[in-house]
Amino acid sequence: QVQLVESGGGLVQAGGSLRLSCAASGNIRSIYTMGWHRQAPGKQRELVAVITSSSTTTYADSVKGRFTISSDNAKNTVYLQMNSLKPEDTAVYYCHADILTTSYRRRDYWGQGTQVTVPS
């Protein structure tokens, strides 16, 4: 059993900052990638940022220069520092991880989602 638990969402004014955290726990042998997707009302879920176990990062064009993804491999935790937030960043943010379990099964896992709201 593997769980991803997110925290850090909330309401923030435009131009403000938030930091999301996501901790993975359970029967984990190794984690290949961790990252964040988001889904706004009426829109498809989209990739925000991802980080590999070797700390290579990828960002959506819409967040480059404003968001920073980082990880603490010892804690199986990924962070998303979001600065200069805009109303269009309003969405439910989902953590995901590509995990190899102790039974040698590899699959994607998802968190429950955390709401980020930036009023216009």
XYZ file of C-alpha atoms in Angstrom:
120
model
C 0.000 0.000 0.000
C 1.321 3.417 -1.025
C -0.170 6.760 -0.057
C 0.512 10.317 -1.205
C -0.567 13.019 1.235
C -0.632 16.629 0.096
C -0.730 19.820 2.115
C -0.315 23.535 1.674
C -3.161 24.639 -0.546
C -5.378 27.601 0.205
C -6.535 31.025 -0.859
C -3.972 33.671 -1.737
C -4.193 37.058 -3.423
C -2.736 37.571 -6.866
C 1.009 38.074 -6.661
C 1.260 36.021 -3.505
C 2.976 32.726 -2.782
C 2.092 29.243 -1.586
C 4.122 26.126 -0.950
C 2.644 22.697 -1.572
C 4.060 19.528 -0.042
C 3.446 15.892 -0.859
C 4.772 12.994 1.174
C 4.792 9.437 -0.113
C 4.630 6.564 2.342
C 4.065 2.837 2.416
C 5.672 -0.091 0.657
C 8.132 1.938 -1.411
C 11.306 0.475 -2.845
C 12.188 3.443 -5.014
C 10.664 6.546 -6.562
C 11.488 7.424 -10.148
C 9.663 10.732 -10.474
C 7.392 12.937 -8.405
C 5.429 15.881 -9.595
C 2.333 18.000 -9.709
C -0.624 18.233 -12.042
C -3.545 20.599 -11.753
C -7.129 20.691 -12.933
C -9.189 23.839 -13.205
C -12.999 23.728 -13.433
C -14.101 22.637 -16.873
C -10.556 21.927 -18.020
C -8.412 18.851 -18.434
C -5.778 17.915 -15.916
C -2.412 19.314 -16.955
C 1.189 18.794 -15.931
C 2.640 21.580 -13.808
C 6.089 20.295 -12.892
C 7.965 17.048 -12.396
C 11.276 16.104 -10.803
C 13.250 12.906 -11.273
C 15.219 11.004 -8.661
C 18.349 12.661 -10.084
C 16.740 16.096 -9.661
C 16.067 16.814 -13.316
C 13.078 19.137 -13.527
C 10.458 19.906 -16.147
C 7.909 22.714 -16.031
C 4.842 23.728 -17.955
C 5.504 26.894 -19.938
C 2.769 28.679 -18.022
C 4.629 28.344 -14.699
C 8.267 28.665 -15.736
C 10.043 31.325 -13.726
C 7.289 31.423 -11.099
C 7.082 27.873 -9.710
C 9.926 25.747 -8.363
C 9.740 22.015 -7.750
C 12.123 20.355 -5.315
C 12.343 17.103 -3.426
C 13.761 15.505 -0.320
C 14.533 11.954 -1.373
C 15.239 10.833 2.183
C 11.699 11.865 3.148
C 10.028 10.789 -0.111
C 8.614 14.290 -0.277
C 8.145 16.723 -3.132
C 7.507 20.441 -2.819
C 6.079 23.050 -5.157
C 6.965 26.649 -4.360
C 4.518 28.870 -6.195
C 5.335 32.569 -6.481
C 3.686 35.439 -8.349
C 0.410 33.540 -8.364
C -2.230 34.508 -10.906
C -5.981 33.895 -11.036
C -5.383 31.415 -13.835
C -3.385 29.274 -11.393
C -6.631 28.502 -9.565
C -7.120 24.742 -9.656
C -7.006 21.541 -7.688
C -3.369 20.478 -7.527
C -2.615 16.763 -7.532
C 0.627 15.146 -6.507
C 1.757 12.087 -8.425
C 4.646 9.689 -8.160
C 6.088 6.892 -10.283
C 6.918 4.281 -7.672
C 8.435 0.831 -7.529
C 6.955 -1.020 -4.569
C 8.657 -3.528 -2.336
C 6.864 -6.245 -4.315
C 8.523 -4.918 -7.489
C 5.370 -3.459 -8.998
C 5.789 -0.123 -10.737
C 2.898 2.291 -11.247
C 1.737 5.860 -10.883
C 0.144 6.953 -7.637
C -1.943 10.078 -7.049
C -2.751 12.227 -4.063
C -6.238 13.351 -3.145
C -5.721 16.895 -4.417
C -5.424 20.254 -2.723
C -7.280 23.403 -3.755
C -5.387 26.539 -4.707
C -7.515 29.644 -5.219
C -6.248 32.981 -6.500
C -9.152 35.467 -6.731
C -9.250 37.821 -9.681
